[in-house]
Coordinates of C-alpha atoms (C1' of nucleotides) in Angstrom, one line a residue:
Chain A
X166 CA 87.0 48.6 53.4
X167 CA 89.4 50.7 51.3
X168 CA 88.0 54.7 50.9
X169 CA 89.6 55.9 47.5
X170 CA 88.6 58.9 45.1
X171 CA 87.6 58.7 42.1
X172 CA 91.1 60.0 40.6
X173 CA 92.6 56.9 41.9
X174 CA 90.2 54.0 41.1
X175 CA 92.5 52.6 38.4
X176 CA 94.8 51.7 41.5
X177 CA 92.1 49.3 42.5
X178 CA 90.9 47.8 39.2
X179 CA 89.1 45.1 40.3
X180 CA 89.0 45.5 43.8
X181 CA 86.2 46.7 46.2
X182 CA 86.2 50.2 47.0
X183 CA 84.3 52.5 49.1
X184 CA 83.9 56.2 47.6
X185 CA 82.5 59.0 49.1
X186 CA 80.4 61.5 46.5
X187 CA 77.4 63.3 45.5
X188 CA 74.9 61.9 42.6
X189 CA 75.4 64.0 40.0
X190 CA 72.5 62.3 37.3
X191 CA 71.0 58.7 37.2
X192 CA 69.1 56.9 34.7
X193 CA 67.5 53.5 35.6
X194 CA 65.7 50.9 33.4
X195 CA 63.6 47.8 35.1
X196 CA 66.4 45.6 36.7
X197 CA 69.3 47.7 35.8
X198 CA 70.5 51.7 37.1
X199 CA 73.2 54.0 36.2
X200 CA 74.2 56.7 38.7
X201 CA 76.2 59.1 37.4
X202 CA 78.4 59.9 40.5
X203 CA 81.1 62.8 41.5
X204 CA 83.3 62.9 44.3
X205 CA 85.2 66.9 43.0
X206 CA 88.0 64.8 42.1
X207 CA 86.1 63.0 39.3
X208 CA 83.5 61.8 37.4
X209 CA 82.1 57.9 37.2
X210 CA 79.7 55.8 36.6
X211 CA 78.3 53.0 39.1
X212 CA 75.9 50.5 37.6
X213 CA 73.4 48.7 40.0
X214 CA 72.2 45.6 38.8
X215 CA 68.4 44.6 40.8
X216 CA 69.5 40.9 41.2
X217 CA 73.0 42.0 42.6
X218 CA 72.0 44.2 45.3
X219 CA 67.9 43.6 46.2
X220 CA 64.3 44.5 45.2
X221 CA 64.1 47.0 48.2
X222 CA 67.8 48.8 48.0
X223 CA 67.1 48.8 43.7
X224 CA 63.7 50.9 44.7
X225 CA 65.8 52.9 47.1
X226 CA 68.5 53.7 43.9
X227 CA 66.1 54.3 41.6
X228 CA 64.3 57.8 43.7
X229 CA 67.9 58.9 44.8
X230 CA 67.7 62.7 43.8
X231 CA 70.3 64.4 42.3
X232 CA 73.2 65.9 44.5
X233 CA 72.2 63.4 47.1
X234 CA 75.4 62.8 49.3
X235 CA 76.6 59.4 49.7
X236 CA 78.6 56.4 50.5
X237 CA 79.4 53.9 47.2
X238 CA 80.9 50.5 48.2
X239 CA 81.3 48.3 45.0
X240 CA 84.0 46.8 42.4
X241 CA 86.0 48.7 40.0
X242 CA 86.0 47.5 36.6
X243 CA 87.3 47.9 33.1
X244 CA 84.6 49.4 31.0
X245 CA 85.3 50.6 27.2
X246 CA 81.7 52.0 26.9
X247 CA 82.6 54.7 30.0
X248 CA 84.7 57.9 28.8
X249 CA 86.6 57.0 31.9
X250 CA 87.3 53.7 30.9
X251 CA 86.4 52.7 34.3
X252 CA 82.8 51.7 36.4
X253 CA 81.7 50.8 39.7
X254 CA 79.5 47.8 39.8
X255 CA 77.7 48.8 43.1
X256 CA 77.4 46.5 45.7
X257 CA 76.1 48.8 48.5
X258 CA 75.4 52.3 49.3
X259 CA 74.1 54.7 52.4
X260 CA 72.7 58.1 52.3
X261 CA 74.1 60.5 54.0
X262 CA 72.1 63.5 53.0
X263 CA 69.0 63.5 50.9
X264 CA 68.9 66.7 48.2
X265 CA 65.7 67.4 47.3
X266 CA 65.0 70.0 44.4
X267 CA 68.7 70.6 43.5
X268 CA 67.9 73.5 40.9
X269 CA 70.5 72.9 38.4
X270 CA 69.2 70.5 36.3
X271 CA 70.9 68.6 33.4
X272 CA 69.2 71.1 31.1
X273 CA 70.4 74.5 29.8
X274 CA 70.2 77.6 32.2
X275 CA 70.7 81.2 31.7
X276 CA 73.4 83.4 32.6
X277 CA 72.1 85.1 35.4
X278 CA 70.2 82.0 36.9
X279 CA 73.8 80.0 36.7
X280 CA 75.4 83.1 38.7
X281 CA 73.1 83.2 41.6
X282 CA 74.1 79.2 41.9
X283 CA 77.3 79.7 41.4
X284 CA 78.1 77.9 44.8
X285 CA 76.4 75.3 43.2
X286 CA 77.5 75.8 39.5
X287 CA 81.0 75.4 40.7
X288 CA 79.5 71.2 40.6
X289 CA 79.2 71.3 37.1
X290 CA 82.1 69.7 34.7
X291 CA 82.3 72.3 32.7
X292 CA 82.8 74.8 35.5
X293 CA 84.6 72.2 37.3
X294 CA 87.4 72.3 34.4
X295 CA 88.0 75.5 34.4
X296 CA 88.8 76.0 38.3
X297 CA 91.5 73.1 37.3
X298 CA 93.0 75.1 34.5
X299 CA 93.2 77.7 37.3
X300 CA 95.1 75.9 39.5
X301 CA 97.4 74.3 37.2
X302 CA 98.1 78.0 35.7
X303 CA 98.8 79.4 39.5
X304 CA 101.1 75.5 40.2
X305 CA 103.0 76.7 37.0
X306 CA 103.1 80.3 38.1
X307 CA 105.2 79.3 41.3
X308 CA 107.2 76.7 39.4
X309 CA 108.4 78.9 37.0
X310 CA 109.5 81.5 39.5
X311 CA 110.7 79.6 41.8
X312 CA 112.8 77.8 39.1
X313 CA 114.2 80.6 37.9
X314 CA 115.4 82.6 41.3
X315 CA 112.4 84.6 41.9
X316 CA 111.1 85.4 45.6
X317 CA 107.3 85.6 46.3
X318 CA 107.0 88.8 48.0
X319 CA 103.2 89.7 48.9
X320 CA 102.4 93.6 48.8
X321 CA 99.6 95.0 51.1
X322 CA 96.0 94.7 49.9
X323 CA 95.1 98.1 51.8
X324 CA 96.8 100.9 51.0
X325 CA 96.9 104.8 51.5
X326 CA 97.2 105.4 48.0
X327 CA 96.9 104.6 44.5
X328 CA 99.0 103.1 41.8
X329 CA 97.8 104.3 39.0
X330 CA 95.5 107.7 39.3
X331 CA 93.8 106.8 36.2
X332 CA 91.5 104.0 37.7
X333 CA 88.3 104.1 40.3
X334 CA 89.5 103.1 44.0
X335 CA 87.7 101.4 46.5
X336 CA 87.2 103.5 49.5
X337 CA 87.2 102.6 53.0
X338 CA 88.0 103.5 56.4
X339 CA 91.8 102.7 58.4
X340 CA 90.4 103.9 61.7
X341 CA 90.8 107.4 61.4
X342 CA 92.4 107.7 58.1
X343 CA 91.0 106.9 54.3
X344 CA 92.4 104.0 52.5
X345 CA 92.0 101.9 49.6
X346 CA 92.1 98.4 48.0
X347 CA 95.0 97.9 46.0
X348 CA 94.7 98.1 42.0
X349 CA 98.3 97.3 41.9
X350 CA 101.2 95.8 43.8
X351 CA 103.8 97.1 41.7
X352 CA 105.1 100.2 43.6
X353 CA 105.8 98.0 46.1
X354 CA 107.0 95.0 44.2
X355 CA 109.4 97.5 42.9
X356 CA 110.7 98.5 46.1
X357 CA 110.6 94.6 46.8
X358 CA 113.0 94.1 43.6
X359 CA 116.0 96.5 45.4
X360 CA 115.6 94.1 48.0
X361 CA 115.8 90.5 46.4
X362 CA 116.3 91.3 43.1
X363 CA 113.8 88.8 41.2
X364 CA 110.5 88.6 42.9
X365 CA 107.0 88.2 42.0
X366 CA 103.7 88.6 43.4
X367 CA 100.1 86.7 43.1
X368 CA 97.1 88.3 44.8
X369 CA 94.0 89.7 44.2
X370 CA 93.7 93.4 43.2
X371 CA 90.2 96.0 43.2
X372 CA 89.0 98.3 40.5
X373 CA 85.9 99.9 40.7
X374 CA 85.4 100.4 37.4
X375 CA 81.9 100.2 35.9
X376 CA 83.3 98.2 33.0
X377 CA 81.3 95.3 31.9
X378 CA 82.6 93.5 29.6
X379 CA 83.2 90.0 29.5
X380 CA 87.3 90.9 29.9
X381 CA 86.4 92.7 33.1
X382 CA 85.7 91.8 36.8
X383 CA 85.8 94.0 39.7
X384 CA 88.5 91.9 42.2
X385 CA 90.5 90.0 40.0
X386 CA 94.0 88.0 40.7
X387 CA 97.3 89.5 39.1
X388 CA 101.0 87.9 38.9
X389 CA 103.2 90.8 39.0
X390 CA 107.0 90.2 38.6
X391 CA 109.5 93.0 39.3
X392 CA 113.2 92.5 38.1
X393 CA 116.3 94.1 39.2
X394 CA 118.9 95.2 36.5
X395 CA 116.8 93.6 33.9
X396 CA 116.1 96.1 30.7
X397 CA 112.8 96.4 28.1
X398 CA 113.9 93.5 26.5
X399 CA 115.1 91.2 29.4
X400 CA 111.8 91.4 30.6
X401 CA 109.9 90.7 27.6
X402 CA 112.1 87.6 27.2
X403 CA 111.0 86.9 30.7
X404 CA 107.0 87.3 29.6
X405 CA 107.6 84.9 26.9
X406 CA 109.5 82.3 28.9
X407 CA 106.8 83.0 31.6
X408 CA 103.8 82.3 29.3
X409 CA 105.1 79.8 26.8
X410 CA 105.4 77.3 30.2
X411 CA 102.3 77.8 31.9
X412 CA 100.4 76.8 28.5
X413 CA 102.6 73.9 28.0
X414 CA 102.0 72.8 31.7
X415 CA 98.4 73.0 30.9
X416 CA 98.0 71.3 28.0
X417 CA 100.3 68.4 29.6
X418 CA 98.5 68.4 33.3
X419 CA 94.9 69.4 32.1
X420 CA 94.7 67.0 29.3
X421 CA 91.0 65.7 30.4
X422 CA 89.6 69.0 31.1
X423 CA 90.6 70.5 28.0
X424 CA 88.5 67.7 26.6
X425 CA 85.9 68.5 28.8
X426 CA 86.0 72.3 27.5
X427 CA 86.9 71.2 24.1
X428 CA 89.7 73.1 23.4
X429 CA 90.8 73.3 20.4
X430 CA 95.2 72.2 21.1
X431 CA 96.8 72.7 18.2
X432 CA 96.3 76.3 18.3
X433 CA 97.5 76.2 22.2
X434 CA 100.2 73.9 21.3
X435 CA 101.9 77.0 19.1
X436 CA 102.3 78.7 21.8
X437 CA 106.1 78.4 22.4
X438 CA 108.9 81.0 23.1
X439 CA 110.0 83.4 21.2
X440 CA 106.5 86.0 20.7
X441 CA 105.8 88.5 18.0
X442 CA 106.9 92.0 18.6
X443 CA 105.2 94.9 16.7
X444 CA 105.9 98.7 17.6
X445 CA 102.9 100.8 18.6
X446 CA 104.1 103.4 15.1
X447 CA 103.4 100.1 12.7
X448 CA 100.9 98.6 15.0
X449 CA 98.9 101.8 13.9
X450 CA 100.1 101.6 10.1
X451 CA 99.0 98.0 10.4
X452 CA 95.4 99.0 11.8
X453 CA 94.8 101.6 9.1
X454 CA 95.7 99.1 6.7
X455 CA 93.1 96.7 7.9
X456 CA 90.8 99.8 7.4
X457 CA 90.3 101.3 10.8
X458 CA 90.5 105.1 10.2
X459 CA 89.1 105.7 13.6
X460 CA 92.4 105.8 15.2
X461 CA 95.0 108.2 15.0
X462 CA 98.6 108.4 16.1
X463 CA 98.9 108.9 19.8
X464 CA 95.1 107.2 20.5
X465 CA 95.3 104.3 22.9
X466 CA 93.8 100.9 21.1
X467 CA 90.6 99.8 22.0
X468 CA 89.1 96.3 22.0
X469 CA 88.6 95.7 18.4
X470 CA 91.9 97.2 17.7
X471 CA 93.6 94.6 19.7
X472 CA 92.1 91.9 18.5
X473 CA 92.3 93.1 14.7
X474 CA 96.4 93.3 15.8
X475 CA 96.0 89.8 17.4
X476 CA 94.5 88.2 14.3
X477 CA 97.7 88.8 12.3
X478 CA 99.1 86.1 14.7
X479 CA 99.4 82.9 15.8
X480 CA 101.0 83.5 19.0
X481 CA 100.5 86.1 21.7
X482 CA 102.0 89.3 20.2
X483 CA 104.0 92.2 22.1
X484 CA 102.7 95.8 21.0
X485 CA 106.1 97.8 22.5
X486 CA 106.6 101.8 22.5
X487 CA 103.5 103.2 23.3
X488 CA 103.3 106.9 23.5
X489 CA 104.2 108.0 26.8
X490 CA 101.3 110.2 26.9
X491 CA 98.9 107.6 27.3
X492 CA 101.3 105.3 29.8
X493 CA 101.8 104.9 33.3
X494 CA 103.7 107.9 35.2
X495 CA 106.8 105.5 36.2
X496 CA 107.2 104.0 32.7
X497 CA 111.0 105.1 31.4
X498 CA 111.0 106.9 28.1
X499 CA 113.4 105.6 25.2
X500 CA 116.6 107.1 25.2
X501 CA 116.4 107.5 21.3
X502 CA 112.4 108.5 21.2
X503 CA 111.6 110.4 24.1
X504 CA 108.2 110.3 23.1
X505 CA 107.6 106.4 23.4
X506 CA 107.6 104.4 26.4
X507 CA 109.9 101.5 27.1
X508 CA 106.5 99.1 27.7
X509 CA 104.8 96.1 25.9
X510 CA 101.2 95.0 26.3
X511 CA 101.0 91.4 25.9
X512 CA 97.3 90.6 23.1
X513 CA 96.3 87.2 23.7
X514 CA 95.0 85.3 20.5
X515 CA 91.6 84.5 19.2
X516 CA 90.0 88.1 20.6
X517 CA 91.1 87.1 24.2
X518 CA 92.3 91.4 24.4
X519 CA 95.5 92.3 26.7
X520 CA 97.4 89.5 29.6
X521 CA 100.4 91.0 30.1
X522 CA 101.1 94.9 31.0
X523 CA 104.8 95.8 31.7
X524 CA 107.5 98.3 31.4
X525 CA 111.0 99.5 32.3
X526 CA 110.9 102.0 35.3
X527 CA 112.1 105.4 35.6
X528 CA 115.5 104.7 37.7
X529 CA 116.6 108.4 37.7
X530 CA 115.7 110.3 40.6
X531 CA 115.4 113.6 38.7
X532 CA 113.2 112.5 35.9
X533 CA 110.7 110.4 38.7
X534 CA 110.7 113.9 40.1
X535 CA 109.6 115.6 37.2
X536 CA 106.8 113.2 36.7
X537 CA 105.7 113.4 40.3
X538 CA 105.2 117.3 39.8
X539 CA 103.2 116.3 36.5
X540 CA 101.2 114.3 38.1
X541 CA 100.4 116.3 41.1
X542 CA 102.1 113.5 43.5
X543 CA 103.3 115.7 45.7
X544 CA 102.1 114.1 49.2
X545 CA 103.4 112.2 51.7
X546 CA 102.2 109.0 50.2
X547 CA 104.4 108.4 47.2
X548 CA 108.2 109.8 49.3
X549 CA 109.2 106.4 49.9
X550 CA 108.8 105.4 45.9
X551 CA 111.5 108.1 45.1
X552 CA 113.5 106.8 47.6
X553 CA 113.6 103.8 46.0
X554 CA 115.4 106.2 42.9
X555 CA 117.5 107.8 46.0
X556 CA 119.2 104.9 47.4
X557 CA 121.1 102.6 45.0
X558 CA 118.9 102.8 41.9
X559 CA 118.9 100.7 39.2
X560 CA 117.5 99.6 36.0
X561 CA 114.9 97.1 36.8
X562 CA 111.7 96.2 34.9
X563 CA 108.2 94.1 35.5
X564 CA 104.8 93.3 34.3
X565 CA 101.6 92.0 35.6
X566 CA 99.7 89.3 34.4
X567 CA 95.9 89.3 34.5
X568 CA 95.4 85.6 35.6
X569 CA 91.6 85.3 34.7
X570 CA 92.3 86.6 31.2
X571 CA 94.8 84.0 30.8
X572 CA 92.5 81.3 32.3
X573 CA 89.8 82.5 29.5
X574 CA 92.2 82.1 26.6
X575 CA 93.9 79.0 27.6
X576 CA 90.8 77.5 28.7
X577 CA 88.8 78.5 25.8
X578 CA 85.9 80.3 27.8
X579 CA 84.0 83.2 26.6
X580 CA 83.8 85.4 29.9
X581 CA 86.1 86.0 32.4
X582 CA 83.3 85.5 35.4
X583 CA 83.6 81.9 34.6
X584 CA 87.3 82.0 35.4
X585 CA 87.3 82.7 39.3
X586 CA 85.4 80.9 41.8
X587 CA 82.8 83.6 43.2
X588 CA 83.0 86.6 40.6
X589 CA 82.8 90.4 41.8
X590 CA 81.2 92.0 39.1
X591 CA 79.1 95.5 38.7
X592 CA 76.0 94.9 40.2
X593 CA 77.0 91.3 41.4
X594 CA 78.2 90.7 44.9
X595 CA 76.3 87.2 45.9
X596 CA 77.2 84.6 46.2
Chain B
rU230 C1' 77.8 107.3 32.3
rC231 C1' 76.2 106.1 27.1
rC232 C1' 74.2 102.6 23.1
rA233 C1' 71.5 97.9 21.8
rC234 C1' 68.7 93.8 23.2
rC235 C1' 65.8 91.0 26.9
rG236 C1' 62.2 90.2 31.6
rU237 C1' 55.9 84.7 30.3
rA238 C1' 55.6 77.8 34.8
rG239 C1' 61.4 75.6 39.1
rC240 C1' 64.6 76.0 34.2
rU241 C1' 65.0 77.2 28.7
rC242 C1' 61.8 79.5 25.5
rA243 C1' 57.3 80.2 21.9
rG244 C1' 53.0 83.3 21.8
rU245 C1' 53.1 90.6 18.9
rG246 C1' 45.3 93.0 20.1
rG247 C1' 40.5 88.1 21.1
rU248 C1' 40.2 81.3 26.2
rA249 C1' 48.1 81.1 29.0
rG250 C1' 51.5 77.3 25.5
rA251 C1' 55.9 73.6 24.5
rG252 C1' 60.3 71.1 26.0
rC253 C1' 63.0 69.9 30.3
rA254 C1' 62.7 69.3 35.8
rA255 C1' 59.4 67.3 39.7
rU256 C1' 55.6 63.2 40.9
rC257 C1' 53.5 58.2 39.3
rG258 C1' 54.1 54.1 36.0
rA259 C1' 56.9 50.9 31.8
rC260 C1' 61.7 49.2 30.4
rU261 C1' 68.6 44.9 31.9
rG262 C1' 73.7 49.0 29.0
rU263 C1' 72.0 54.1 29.7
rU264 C1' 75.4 58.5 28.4
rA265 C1' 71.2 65.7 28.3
rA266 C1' 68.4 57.7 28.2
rU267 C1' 63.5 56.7 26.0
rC268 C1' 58.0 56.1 26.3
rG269 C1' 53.0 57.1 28.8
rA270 C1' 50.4 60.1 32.5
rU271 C1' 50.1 64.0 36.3
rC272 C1' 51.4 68.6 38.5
rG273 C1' 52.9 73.4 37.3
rG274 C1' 51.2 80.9 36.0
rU275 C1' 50.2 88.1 40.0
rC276 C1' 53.0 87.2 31.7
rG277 C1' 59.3 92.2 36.1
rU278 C1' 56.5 96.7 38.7
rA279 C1' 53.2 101.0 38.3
rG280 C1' 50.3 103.8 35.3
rG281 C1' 47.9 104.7 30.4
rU282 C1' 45.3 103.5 25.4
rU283 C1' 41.3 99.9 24.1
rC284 C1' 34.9 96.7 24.3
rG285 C1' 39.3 93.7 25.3
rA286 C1' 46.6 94.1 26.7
rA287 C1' 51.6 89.0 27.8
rU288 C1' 51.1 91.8 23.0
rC289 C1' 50.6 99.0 21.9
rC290 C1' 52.5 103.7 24.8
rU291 C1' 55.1 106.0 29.3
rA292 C1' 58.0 105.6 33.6
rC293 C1' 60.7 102.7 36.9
rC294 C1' 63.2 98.1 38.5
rG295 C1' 66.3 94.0 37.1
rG296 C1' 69.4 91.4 33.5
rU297 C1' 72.6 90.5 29.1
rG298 C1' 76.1 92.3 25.4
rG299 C1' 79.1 96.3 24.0
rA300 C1' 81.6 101.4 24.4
rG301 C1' 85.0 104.3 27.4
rC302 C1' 88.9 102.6 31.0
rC303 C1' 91.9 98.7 32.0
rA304 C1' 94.7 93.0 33.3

RNA sequence: UCCACCGUAGCUCAGUGGUAGAGCAAUCGACUGUUAAUCGAUCGGUCGUAGGUUCGAAUCCUACCGGUGGAGCCA
């Protein structure tokens, strides 16, 4: 007996397998039944004929509920009428667990119902898809980096501090002392980068934000590279370079489930190296152009301002030198504005909002001083960030890369809570 | 925190002042090529919760609870 999955069954055309899976839907006639069977590597179809297999074990196919686990022994043969171009013509098959009243049906369900299943929804081909894209995105994350001289360095996920004072924090205890869940690995990716000079980072960060939206989630996963001696526009090469290969990975490993998500390629297939740039000053000329009169000079963009921008393109398009009022407090200003920030937001296409965020850093101690007072980081917890500016500083540049975002746009799904296995979002915490 | 919309059968929904409904699922039956199979039958209800208006409330009013989408903020 040969035990394959159902990836590999066109290794053993014509040969009798044994597979192990769950029914996923049947549909039976008189002397004839289809089980629809999944084994999370696949989908196929195994036909049961009643004069192939007997009255009694026909009778036993025909009530086999869904989800039902089992084992499949049986031929695999050519079949142009399955989408797989393969089926099993069953020859035998044991229970191994009977599922009774598996409660997502093949018929539509509502949001909320699907998210208190989501251990179970996670079954589904759609969702099923999607958690592939995933993968393949974080496979092409580490090939890319690791191609091109990067070390994965992993920042700590508790912290005494924040990143960032803008955003919410999740509290909680470190014995005797406060601490909080990271929003951020850069600070340290940063001191990480004076250390082995290209790194990156992939792990999951906290906000506590009560956003919700269907670009937010509450733990998401970011890539965040950090670049020694690299300028503004070394890194945005590195962004495009960066993003231009994970799509292409996708659309050449993932071919079946973008079929199964119906993903429209040709617009994915654009997405190739070099990426618009647009400056925030004409990013706001273009805005009030299109008629938005709400926003003003010196006004960070919103949503619908982003994806107006992003419509003028096929491509993912950099927005570069924002104010540096409305930035990040380690963001380097340019030399010849000192009023703009040497940083880029990344917009995703087709509405899919902000992926990238990223900057030059402040690499003068004197300046990173300055800001600290500004910002009223004067305790203990930043000192060994300006040390970093202290010891041997130099230019050096990153970004971080919202993975579930990118999962949404390459994948083509409308909400980012479909795009990570067991979402955290406001007011969801099971499963 | 604010704005809008929604809570009716296991699921998706209709019913907007006068007897609680449909499709799907489930159960039983028919059918040898189905793809969300089809056809027939059966089963299925504290209409989110509490109060109010009314002869009478799923329906109108108030409060609360829960959900969805969006805003701000961000990836």
């Amino acid at each position: 007996m040969v035990k394959t999955t159902i990836q590999d069954v066109s290794k053993h055309l014509n040969e009798e397998v044994t597979l192990g899976a769950w029914l996923h839907n049947k549909r039976s006639s008189g002397k004839i039944a289809f089980l629809q069977l999944r084994d999370g590597t696949g989908f196929i179809q195994g036909v049961i004929g009643k004069n192939d297999i007997g009255e009694d074990k026909f009778d036993q196919a025909k009530s086999l509920t869904q989800e039902t686990s089992l084992y499949v022994t049986g031929t695999i043969v050519e079949d142009k009428r399955s989408p797989l171009g393969f089926e099993m013509q069953i020859k035998d098959f044991s229970i191994i667990q009977e599922a009774e009243d598996y409660p997502i049906t093949p018929k539509e369900h509502g949001t909320e119902f699907l998210m208190d299943h989501r251990h179970l929804w996670l079954r589904s081909k759609k969702q099923h898809s999607v958690m592939k894209v995933r993968n393949e995105i974080i496979r092409a994350t580490y090939e890319f980096f690791n191609e091109n001289g990067y070390v994965k360095i992993d920042p700590p996920i508790l912290t005494g501090s924040s990143a960032e004072g803008t955003t919410e924090l999740f509290h909680t205890k470190y014995f005797d002392e406060d601490a909080y869940l990271s929003q951020s690995g850069q600070l340290y990716m940063e001191a990480a980068a004076m250390a082995f000079n290209k790194v990156f980072s992939f792990g999951p960060t906290f906000r506590a934000e009560k956003s919700k939206t269907r670009r937010h989630l509450i733990e998401f996963w970011m890539i965040e590279p950090e670049m020694a001696f690299m300028d503004h526009n070394d890194s945005l090469e590195v962004q495009e370079q960066y993003v231009s290969h994970v799509v292409q990975s996708v659309l050449q490993n993932c071919k079946v489930e973008l079929e199964t998500l119906e993903r429209d390629l040709t617009s994915l297939q654009k997405i190739k190296a070099p990426f618009p740039r647009i400056t925030y000053d004409d990013a706001i000329q273009l805005l009030h152009e299109k008629g938005f009169t709400d926003i003003e000079w010196g006004d960070d963009f919103g949503a619908p301002h982003e994806t107006a921008i992003a419509e003028s393109y096929e491509k993912p398009v950099f927005i570069t030198h924002f104010p540096l009022d409305i930035k990040a407090f380690y963001m380097k200003p340019d030399p010849e504005r000192p009023d703009l920030a040497l940083c880029a937001d990344l917009i995703a296409p087709e509405g899919y909002g902000e992926i990238v965020g990223g900057s030059q850093r402040i690499d003068d101690l004197e300046l990173m001083k300055e800001r600290y007072e500004e910002h009223n980081l004067t305790g203990d917890a930043y000192q060994w960030y300006l040390q970093l500016r202290q010891y041997g500083s130099v230019p050096h540049s990153g970004f971080g890369l919202g993975l579930e975002r990118t999962v949404a746009w390459i994948a083509g799904v409308e909400h980012v809570r479909e795009t990570i296995p067991f979402p955290r979002l406001l007011n969801r915490l099971y499963p």
